[in-house]
Amino acid sequence: VFFGASSAYAQTYPTKPITMIVPFAAGGPTDTVARLLAQSMGAKLKQQILVENVGGAGGTIGAARAAKATPDGYTIFLHHIGHSTAPALYRKLSYNAIDSFDPIGLVTDVPMTLVARKDFPAKDFKELLAYVKANNTKVTYANAGLGSASHLCGMLFMSAIATDLTTVPYKGTGPAMNDLLGGQVDFMCDQTTNTTSQIKGGKIKVYGVTTKKRVPSMPDVPTLNEAGLPGFEVAVWHGMYAPKGTPKPVIDSLVGALQVALKDPTVKQRFADLGTEPVEEKRATPEALRAHLKADIDRWSPIISKAGVYAD
Ligand code: MLT
């Protein structure tokens, strides 16, 4: 191993700024979570944590960059449920979603919202369903590429209503939101961390949330289950990783900093305002993330294979 697991190295770690790779464009939901954590973890570690947005291919380009980074504790990686769907979606990944990384911990589970441009001709989910079924591929649906949460939600939505739409991929739902606000794209399924302020500002329409229960920060938005899509449920879990081979004492420092950040009142308040909350401490651990990732890869692979969706 480069640096041995010498405690001297770990005791002085970190001695320079840390890079946090975010596999989607700036301004999107993953970036929002990352910057909140980078701020708080950096304060704890007394070093700057710099977010680097490496978008493209539904998060797999950023994941590949993180997998190849030097395992010295100066590159960490934040990803979400897309890390567990990529192995089934991409036939030629240059990394292994489990073996190329050392897990740090789970971070937060974020609800998704079905949202449309402000003048989309449907006042509720029932009307949306009727319109989409009547117009199918004339309706445009934005996502952040194969492997993004917005892609996963869209794939599940289209199969639930047995209707195909025209998909418009972006490097993140930050840029996609710009087109939704401008009316260039019709609708998308995106995380409350990105849609809450636009919904509350009346700039986009919301038809439902994808969680079992309503979201406390938007109590009058029905769940899709209530609105007419029984059993439809997608929550976007997020995990933090380091490249495989990062010394254990360094991982321990990062786990400690993550757990402090998830208890940081500023982080908790911002998460609450954005419709989510930090995971409980016992889930912000390498063991919990490793188990969750493995279980989710096993869960999604058959569903994705059955849908026949993949990239060569
Ligand atoms: C996604 O759809 O996976 C995310 O919203 C992408 C992003 O964070 O921009």
CSV table of C-alpha atoms and ligand atoms in Angstrom, one decimal:
chain,number,residue,atom,x,y,z
A,1,VAL,CA,0.0,0.0,0.0
A,2,PHE,CA,1.4,3.5,-0.9
A,3,PHE,CA,1.5,4.9,2.6
A,4,GLY,CA,1.3,1.9,4.8
A,5,ALA,CA,-1.3,2.1,7.4
A,6,SER,CA,1.3,4.0,9.5
A,7,SER,CA,-0.4,5.8,12.3
A,8,ALA,CA,1.9,8.8,11.7
A,9,TYR,CA,0.3,9.3,8.3
A,10,ALA,CA,-3.2,9.0,9.8
A,11,GLN,CA,-2.4,11.3,12.7
A,12,THR,CA,-1.4,14.2,10.4
A,13,TYR,CA,-4.2,13.5,7.9
A,14,PRO,CA,-5.4,15.7,6.2
A,15,THR,CA,-2.5,18.0,5.5
A,16,LYS,CA,-3.9,19.5,2.3
A,17,PRO,CA,-7.3,20.1,0.7
A,18,ILE,CA,-9.5,17.0,-0.2
A,19,THR,CA,-11.4,16.6,-3.5
A,20,MET,CA,-14.9,15.3,-3.4
A,21,ILE,CA,-16.0,14.0,-6.8
A,22,VAL,CA,-19.7,14.5,-7.7
A,23,PRO,CA,-20.6,12.5,-10.8
A,24,PHE,CA,-23.2,15.1,-12.0
A,25,ALA,CA,-23.2,18.7,-13.1
A,26,ALA,CA,-23.1,21.5,-10.6
A,27,GLY,CA,-26.4,22.9,-9.3
A,28,GLY,CA,-28.2,19.6,-9.2
A,29,PRO,CA,-29.4,17.6,-6.2
A,30,THR,CA,-26.3,15.4,-5.8
A,31,ASP,CA,-24.1,18.6,-6.0
A,32,THR,CA,-26.4,20.2,-3.3
A,33,VAL,CA,-25.9,17.4,-0.9
A,34,ALA,CA,-22.2,17.2,-1.6
A,35,ARG,CA,-21.5,20.9,-1.0
A,36,LEU,CA,-23.4,20.9,2.3
A,37,LEU,CA,-21.3,17.9,3.5
A,38,ALA,CA,-18.0,19.3,2.1
A,39,GLN,CA,-18.5,22.5,4.1
A,40,SER,CA,-19.3,20.7,7.4
A,41,MET,CA,-16.8,17.8,7.0
A,42,GLY,CA,-14.1,20.3,6.0
A,43,ALA,CA,-14.7,22.3,9.2
A,44,LYS,CA,-14.3,19.1,11.2
A,45,LEU,CA,-11.1,18.0,9.4
A,46,LYS,CA,-9.7,21.5,9.4
A,47,GLN,CA,-9.1,21.2,5.6
A,48,GLN,CA,-11.0,22.5,2.6
A,49,ILE,CA,-13.0,19.8,0.8
A,50,LEU,CA,-13.3,20.9,-2.8
A,51,VAL,CA,-16.2,19.6,-4.9
A,52,GLU,CA,-15.3,18.5,-8.4
A,53,ASN,CA,-18.2,17.9,-10.7
A,54,VAL,CA,-17.4,15.1,-13.2
A,55,GLY,CA,-20.7,14.6,-15.1
A,56,GLY,CA,-21.7,12.3,-17.9
A,57,ALA,CA,-23.0,8.8,-18.6
A,58,GLY,CA,-25.4,8.8,-15.7
A,59,GLY,CA,-22.7,9.2,-13.1
A,60,THR,CA,-20.4,6.4,-14.4
A,61,ILE,CA,-17.7,8.8,-15.7
A,62,GLY,CA,-17.3,10.4,-12.2
A,63,ALA,CA,-17.4,6.9,-10.6
A,64,ALA,CA,-14.6,5.8,-12.9
A,65,ARG,CA,-12.5,8.9,-12.0
A,66,ALA,CA,-13.0,8.2,-8.3
A,67,ALA,CA,-12.1,4.5,-8.7
A,68,LYS,CA,-8.8,5.4,-10.3
A,69,ALA,CA,-7.8,8.1,-7.9
A,70,THR,CA,-4.8,7.6,-5.6
A,71,PRO,CA,-6.1,5.9,-2.4
A,72,ASP,CA,-4.5,8.4,-0.1
A,73,GLY,CA,-7.6,10.0,1.5
A,74,TYR,CA,-7.4,13.1,-0.7
A,75,THR,CA,-10.1,12.0,-3.1
A,76,ILE,CA,-13.5,11.0,-1.9
A,77,PHE,CA,-16.7,10.3,-3.9
A,78,LEU,CA,-20.4,11.0,-3.3
A,79,HIS,CA,-22.9,9.1,-5.3
A,80,HIS,CA,-26.5,7.9,-5.0
A,81,ILE,CA,-28.8,5.0,-6.0
A,82,GLY,CA,-27.2,5.2,-9.5
A,83,HIS,CA,-24.1,3.5,-8.2
A,84,SER,CA,-26.3,0.4,-7.7
A,85,THR,CA,-28.1,0.5,-11.0
A,86,ALA,CA,-25.0,1.2,-13.2
A,87,PRO,CA,-23.7,-2.4,-13.0
A,88,ALA,CA,-26.9,-3.6,-14.7
A,89,LEU,CA,-27.2,-0.7,-17.1
A,90,TYR,CA,-23.6,-0.5,-18.4
A,91,ARG,CA,-22.0,-3.6,-19.9
A,92,LYS,CA,-18.5,-2.2,-20.0
A,93,LEU,CA,-17.8,-0.4,-16.7
A,94,SER,CA,-14.0,0.3,-16.1
A,95,TYR,CA,-14.6,-0.2,-12.4
A,96,ASN,CA,-16.5,-2.5,-10.0
A,97,ALA,CA,-19.2,-0.7,-8.0
A,98,ILE,CA,-18.2,-2.6,-4.9
A,99,ASP,CA,-14.6,-3.8,-5.2
A,100,SER,CA,-13.1,-0.5,-6.6
A,101,PHE,CA,-14.2,1.5,-3.5
A,102,ASP,CA,-13.8,1.6,0.2
A,103,PRO,CA,-17.2,2.7,1.7
A,104,ILE,CA,-17.4,5.5,4.2
A,105,GLY,CA,-21.1,5.7,5.0
A,106,LEU,CA,-24.7,6.3,3.9
A,107,VAL,CA,-25.7,9.9,3.9
A,108,THR,CA,-29.4,10.6,3.2
A,109,ASP,CA,-32.5,9.2,1.4
A,110,VAL,CA,-34.1,11.9,-0.8
A,111,PRO,CA,-37.7,11.8,-2.0
A,112,MET,CA,-38.4,12.5,-5.7
A,113,THR,CA,-41.1,14.6,-7.2
A,114,LEU,CA,-42.9,14.4,-10.6
A,115,VAL,CA,-42.7,18.0,-11.9
A,116,ALA,CA,-43.5,19.7,-15.2
A,117,ARG,CA,-43.0,23.1,-16.8
A,118,LYS,CA,-45.3,25.7,-15.5
A,119,ASP,CA,-47.8,25.8,-18.4
A,120,PHE,CA,-47.9,22.0,-18.9
A,121,PRO,CA,-51.6,21.3,-19.7
A,122,ALA,CA,-52.4,19.1,-16.7
A,123,LYS,CA,-53.6,20.4,-13.3
A,124,ASP,CA,-53.2,17.1,-11.5
A,125,PHE,CA,-51.8,13.6,-11.8
A,126,LYS,CA,-54.9,12.2,-13.4
A,127,GLU,CA,-54.8,14.9,-16.2
A,128,LEU,CA,-51.1,14.3,-16.6
A,129,LEU,CA,-51.6,10.6,-17.1
A,130,ALA,CA,-54.4,11.2,-19.7
A,131,TYR,CA,-52.2,13.8,-21.5
A,132,VAL,CA,-49.1,11.6,-21.5
A,133,LYS,CA,-51.1,8.5,-22.7
A,134,ALA,CA,-52.7,10.6,-25.5
A,135,ASN,CA,-49.5,12.2,-26.6
A,136,ASN,CA,-46.7,9.7,-25.6
A,137,THR,CA,-43.5,10.4,-27.6
A,138,LYS,CA,-44.6,13.9,-28.3
A,139,VAL,CA,-44.0,14.5,-24.5
A,140,THR,CA,-40.4,15.2,-23.6
A,141,TYR,CA,-39.0,13.8,-20.3
A,142,ALA,CA,-35.6,15.1,-18.9
A,143,ASN,CA,-33.1,12.9,-17.0
A,144,ALA,CA,-29.4,12.9,-16.1
A,145,GLY,CA,-28.5,10.0,-18.3
A,146,LEU,CA,-28.7,6.2,-18.0
A,147,GLY,CA,-27.9,5.4,-14.3
A,148,SER,CA,-29.3,8.7,-12.9
A,149,ALA,CA,-32.0,8.7,-10.4
A,150,SER,CA,-34.2,10.7,-12.8
A,151,HIS,CA,-33.6,8.0,-15.4
A,152,LEU,CA,-34.5,5.2,-12.9
A,153,CYS,CA,-37.7,7.0,-11.9
A,154,GLY,CA,-38.6,7.7,-15.5
A,155,MET,CA,-38.0,4.1,-16.5
A,156,LEU,CA,-40.2,2.9,-13.7
A,157,PHE,CA,-42.9,5.5,-14.5
A,158,MET,CA,-43.0,4.7,-18.2
A,159,SER,CA,-43.3,1.0,-17.5
A,160,ALA,CA,-46.0,1.6,-14.8
A,161,ILE,CA,-48.1,3.5,-17.3
A,162,ALA,CA,-47.1,1.4,-20.3
A,163,THR,CA,-46.3,4.5,-22.3
A,164,ASP,CA,-43.0,5.6,-23.9
A,165,LEU,CA,-42.0,9.3,-23.9
A,166,THR,CA,-39.1,11.1,-25.6
A,167,THR,CA,-36.2,11.2,-23.2
A,168,VAL,CA,-33.9,14.2,-23.1
A,169,PRO,CA,-30.6,13.4,-21.3
A,170,TYR,CA,-28.5,16.1,-19.5
A,171,LYS,CA,-25.3,16.0,-17.4
A,172,GLY,CA,-27.4,16.5,-14.4
A,173,THR,CA,-30.8,17.7,-13.3
A,174,GLY,CA,-29.4,21.1,-12.5
A,175,PRO,CA,-29.1,21.9,-16.3
A,176,ALA,CA,-32.3,19.9,-16.9
A,177,MET,CA,-34.1,22.2,-14.4
A,178,ASN,CA,-33.0,25.3,-16.4
A,179,ASP,CA,-34.8,23.8,-19.5
A,180,LEU,CA,-37.9,22.9,-17.5
A,181,LEU,CA,-38.1,26.5,-16.1
A,182,GLY,CA,-37.6,27.8,-19.7
A,183,GLY,CA,-40.3,25.4,-21.0
A,184,GLN,CA,-37.9,23.6,-23.4
A,185,VAL,CA,-38.7,20.2,-21.8
A,186,ASP,CA,-42.1,19.0,-20.5
A,187,PHE,CA,-41.4,17.2,-17.3
A,188,MET,CA,-39.1,15.1,-15.1
A,189,CYS,CA,-38.9,13.1,-11.9
A,190,ASP,CA,-36.3,14.8,-9.8
A,191,GLN,CA,-35.2,15.0,-6.2
A,192,THR,CA,-36.8,17.4,-3.7
A,193,THR,CA,-33.2,18.7,-3.1
A,194,ASN,CA,-33.5,20.3,-6.5
A,195,THR,CA,-37.3,20.9,-7.0
A,196,THR,CA,-38.4,22.2,-3.6
A,197,SER,CA,-37.5,25.9,-4.2
A,198,GLN,CA,-38.9,25.9,-7.7
A,199,ILE,CA,-42.2,24.3,-6.6
A,200,LYS,CA,-42.6,26.7,-3.7
A,201,GLY,CA,-41.7,29.6,-6.0
A,202,GLY,CA,-44.5,28.5,-8.4
A,203,LYS,CA,-42.0,28.2,-11.2
A,204,ILE,CA,-42.8,24.5,-12.0
A,205,LYS,CA,-45.8,22.3,-11.4
A,206,VAL,CA,-45.7,19.3,-9.0
A,207,TYR,CA,-47.9,16.2,-9.4
A,208,GLY,CA,-46.8,14.0,-6.6
A,209,VAL,CA,-43.9,12.7,-4.5
A,210,THR,CA,-42.4,9.2,-4.9
A,211,THR,CA,-42.3,8.2,-1.2
A,212,LYS,CA,-44.7,6.1,0.8
A,213,LYS,CA,-45.6,9.1,3.0
A,214,ARG,CA,-46.0,12.7,2.1
A,215,VAL,CA,-42.9,15.0,2.5
A,216,PRO,CA,-43.1,17.2,5.6
A,217,SER,CA,-41.7,20.2,3.8
A,218,MET,CA,-44.5,19.9,1.1
A,219,PRO,CA,-47.4,18.5,3.1
A,220,ASP,CA,-50.1,19.3,0.5
A,221,VAL,CA,-48.3,17.4,-2.3
A,222,PRO,CA,-49.9,13.9,-2.6
A,223,THR,CA,-47.8,10.8,-2.9
A,224,LEU,CA,-48.0,9.2,-6.4
A,225,ASN,CA,-49.5,6.2,-4.6
A,226,GLU,CA,-52.4,8.4,-3.5
A,227,ALA,CA,-52.6,10.3,-6.8
A,228,GLY,CA,-53.1,7.2,-8.9
A,229,LEU,CA,-49.9,5.1,-9.2
A,230,PRO,CA,-50.3,2.5,-6.5
A,231,GLY,CA,-47.1,1.1,-5.0
A,232,PHE,CA,-44.9,3.5,-7.0
A,233,GLU,CA,-42.0,4.2,-4.7
A,234,VAL,CA,-38.4,5.6,-5.3
A,235,ALA,CA,-36.2,7.2,-2.7
A,236,VAL,CA,-32.7,8.2,-3.7
A,237,TRP,CA,-30.2,7.0,-1.1
A,238,HIS,CA,-26.7,8.6,-1.2
A,239,GLY,CA,-23.4,7.1,-0.1
A,240,MET,CA,-19.8,8.4,0.3
A,241,TYR,CA,-16.8,6.3,-0.8
A,242,ALA,CA,-13.0,6.5,-1.1
A,243,PRO,CA,-10.9,4.6,-3.7
A,244,LYS,CA,-10.0,1.0,-2.7
A,245,GLY,CA,-6.9,0.8,-0.7
A,246,THR,CA,-7.3,4.1,1.3
A,247,PRO,CA,-5.6,3.4,4.7
A,248,LYS,CA,-8.1,2.4,7.4
A,249,PRO,CA,-7.1,5.1,9.9
A,250,VAL,CA,-7.9,7.7,7.1
A,251,ILE,CA,-11.3,6.0,6.4
A,252,ASP,CA,-11.9,6.2,10.2
A,253,SER,CA,-11.2,10.0,10.1
A,254,LEU,CA,-13.6,10.4,7.2
A,255,VAL,CA,-16.3,8.3,8.9
A,256,GLY,CA,-16.0,10.5,12.0
A,257,ALA,CA,-16.2,13.7,10.0
A,258,LEU,CA,-19.2,12.4,8.1
A,259,GLN,CA,-21.0,11.5,11.3
A,260,VAL,CA,-20.3,14.9,12.8
A,261,ALA,CA,-21.6,16.6,9.6
A,262,LEU,CA,-24.8,14.6,9.7
A,263,LYS,CA,-25.4,16.0,13.2
A,264,ASP,CA,-24.5,19.5,12.2
A,265,PRO,CA,-27.6,21.7,12.8
A,266,THR,CA,-27.0,23.7,9.6
A,267,VAL,CA,-26.8,20.5,7.5
A,268,LYS,CA,-29.9,19.1,9.3
A,269,GLN,CA,-31.9,22.3,8.7
A,270,ARG,CA,-30.9,22.6,5.0
A,271,PHE,CA,-31.8,18.9,4.5
A,272,ALA,CA,-35.2,19.5,6.2
A,273,ASP,CA,-35.9,22.6,4.1
A,274,LEU,CA,-35.1,20.5,1.0
A,275,GLY,CA,-37.4,17.6,2.0
A,276,THR,CA,-34.9,15.1,3.4
A,277,GLU,CA,-33.0,14.3,6.6
A,278,PRO,CA,-29.6,12.7,7.5
A,279,VAL,CA,-29.5,8.9,8.0
A,280,GLU,CA,-29.2,7.8,11.6
A,281,GLU,CA,-25.6,7.4,12.9
A,282,LYS,CA,-25.5,3.6,12.7
A,283,ARG,CA,-26.1,3.8,8.9
A,284,ALA,CA,-23.3,6.4,8.4
A,285,THR,CA,-20.8,3.6,8.5
A,286,PRO,CA,-18.7,1.5,6.0
A,287,GLU,CA,-20.5,-1.7,7.0
A,288,ALA,CA,-24.0,-0.2,6.5
A,289,LEU,CA,-23.1,1.3,3.1
A,290,ARG,CA,-21.4,-1.9,1.9
A,291,ALA,CA,-24.5,-4.0,2.9
A,292,HIS,CA,-26.9,-1.5,1.4
A,293,LEU,CA,-25.0,-1.1,-1.9
A,294,LYS,CA,-24.8,-4.9,-2.4
A,295,ALA,CA,-28.5,-5.4,-1.6
A,296,ASP,CA,-29.5,-2.6,-4.0
A,297,ILE,CA,-27.3,-4.0,-6.8
A,298,ASP,CA,-29.0,-7.3,-6.3
A,299,ARG,CA,-32.4,-5.6,-6.2
A,300,TRP,CA,-32.1,-3.5,-9.4
A,301,SER,CA,-30.2,-5.9,-11.7
A,302,PRO,CA,-33.2,-8.2,-12.4
A,303,ILE,CA,-35.6,-5.2,-12.8
A,304,ILE,CA,-33.3,-3.4,-15.2
A,305,SER,CA,-32.5,-6.6,-17.2
A,306,LYS,CA,-36.3,-7.3,-17.5
A,307,ALA,CA,-36.8,-3.8,-18.8
A,308,GLY,CA,-34.1,-4.5,-21.4
A,309,VAL,CA,-32.5,-1.1,-20.7
A,310,TYR,CA,-28.7,-1.0,-21.1
A,311,ALA,CA,-25.7,0.8,-22.7
A,312,ASP,CA,-22.9,-1.0,-24.5
B,1,MLT,C1,-30.1,12.2,-10.9
B,1,MLT,O1,-31.1,12.3,-11.6
B,1,MLT,O2,-29.4,11.2,-10.7
B,1,MLT,C2,-29.6,13.4,-10.2
B,1,MLT,O3,-30.6,14.3,-10.1
B,1,MLT,C3,-28.5,14.0,-11.1
B,1,MLT,C4,-28.0,15.3,-10.5
B,1,MLT,O4,-27.7,15.3,-9.2
B,1,MLT,O5,-27.9,16.2,-11.2
